[in-house]
Tab-separated table of C-alpha atoms in Angstrom:
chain	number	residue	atom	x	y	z
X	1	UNK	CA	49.695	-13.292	-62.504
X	2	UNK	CA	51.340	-14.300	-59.538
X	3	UNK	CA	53.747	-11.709	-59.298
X	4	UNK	CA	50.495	-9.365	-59.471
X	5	UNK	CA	49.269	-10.977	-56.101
X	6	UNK	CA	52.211	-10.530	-54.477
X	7	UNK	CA	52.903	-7.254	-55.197
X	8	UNK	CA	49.200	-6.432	-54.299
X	9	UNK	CA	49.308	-8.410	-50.986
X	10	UNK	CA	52.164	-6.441	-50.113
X	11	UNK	CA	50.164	-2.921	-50.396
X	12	UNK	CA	48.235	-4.844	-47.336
X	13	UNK	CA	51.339	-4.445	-45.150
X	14	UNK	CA	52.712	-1.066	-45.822
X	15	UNK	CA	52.384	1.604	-43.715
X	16	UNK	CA	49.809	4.328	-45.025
X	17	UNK	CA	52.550	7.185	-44.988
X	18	UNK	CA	54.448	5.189	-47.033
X	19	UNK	CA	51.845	4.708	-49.873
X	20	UNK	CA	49.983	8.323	-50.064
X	21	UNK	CA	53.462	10.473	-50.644
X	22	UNK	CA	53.019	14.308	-50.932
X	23	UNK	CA	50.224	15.316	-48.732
X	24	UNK	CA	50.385	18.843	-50.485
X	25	UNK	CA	47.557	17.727	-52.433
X	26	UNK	CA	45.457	16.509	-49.112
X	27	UNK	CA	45.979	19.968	-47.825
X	28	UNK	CA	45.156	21.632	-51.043
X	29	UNK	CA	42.119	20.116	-50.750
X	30	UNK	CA	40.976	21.168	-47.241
X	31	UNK	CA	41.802	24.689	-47.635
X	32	UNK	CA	38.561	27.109	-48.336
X	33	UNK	CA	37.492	27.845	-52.270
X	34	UNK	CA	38.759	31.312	-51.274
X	35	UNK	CA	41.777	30.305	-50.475
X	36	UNK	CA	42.776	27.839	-52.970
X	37	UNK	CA	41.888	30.376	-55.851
X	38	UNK	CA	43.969	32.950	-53.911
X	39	UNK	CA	47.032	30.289	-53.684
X	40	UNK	CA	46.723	29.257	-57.233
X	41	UNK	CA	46.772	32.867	-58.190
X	42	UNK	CA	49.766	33.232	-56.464
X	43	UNK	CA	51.152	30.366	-58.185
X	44	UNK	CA	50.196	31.066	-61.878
X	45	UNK	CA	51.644	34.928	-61.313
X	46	UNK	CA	54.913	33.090	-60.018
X	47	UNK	CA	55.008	30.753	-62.728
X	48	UNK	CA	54.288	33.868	-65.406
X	49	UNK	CA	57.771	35.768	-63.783
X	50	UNK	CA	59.750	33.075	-64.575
């Protein structure tokens, strides 16, 4: 239990950067319904040449 707190208290200090990672995702998200269907498209008809 105590190591628990202390690795939770550290989340406290880190930077955000740090903890969120890939902001593909965050991106992904803020692009238009148009576009994401067009970019997952594009990604399925990459994925289905390889």
């Amino acid at each position: 239990m105590t190591l628990f707190v202390i690795f939770a208290a550290r989340k406290f200090t880190q930077p955000i950067k740090d903890d969120i990672g890939d902001k593909s995702v965050f991106m992904f998200n803020s692009l238009p319904a148009h576009q994401r269907k067009a970019l997952l498209d594009k990604l399925q008809q990459q994925k289905n040449q390889n």
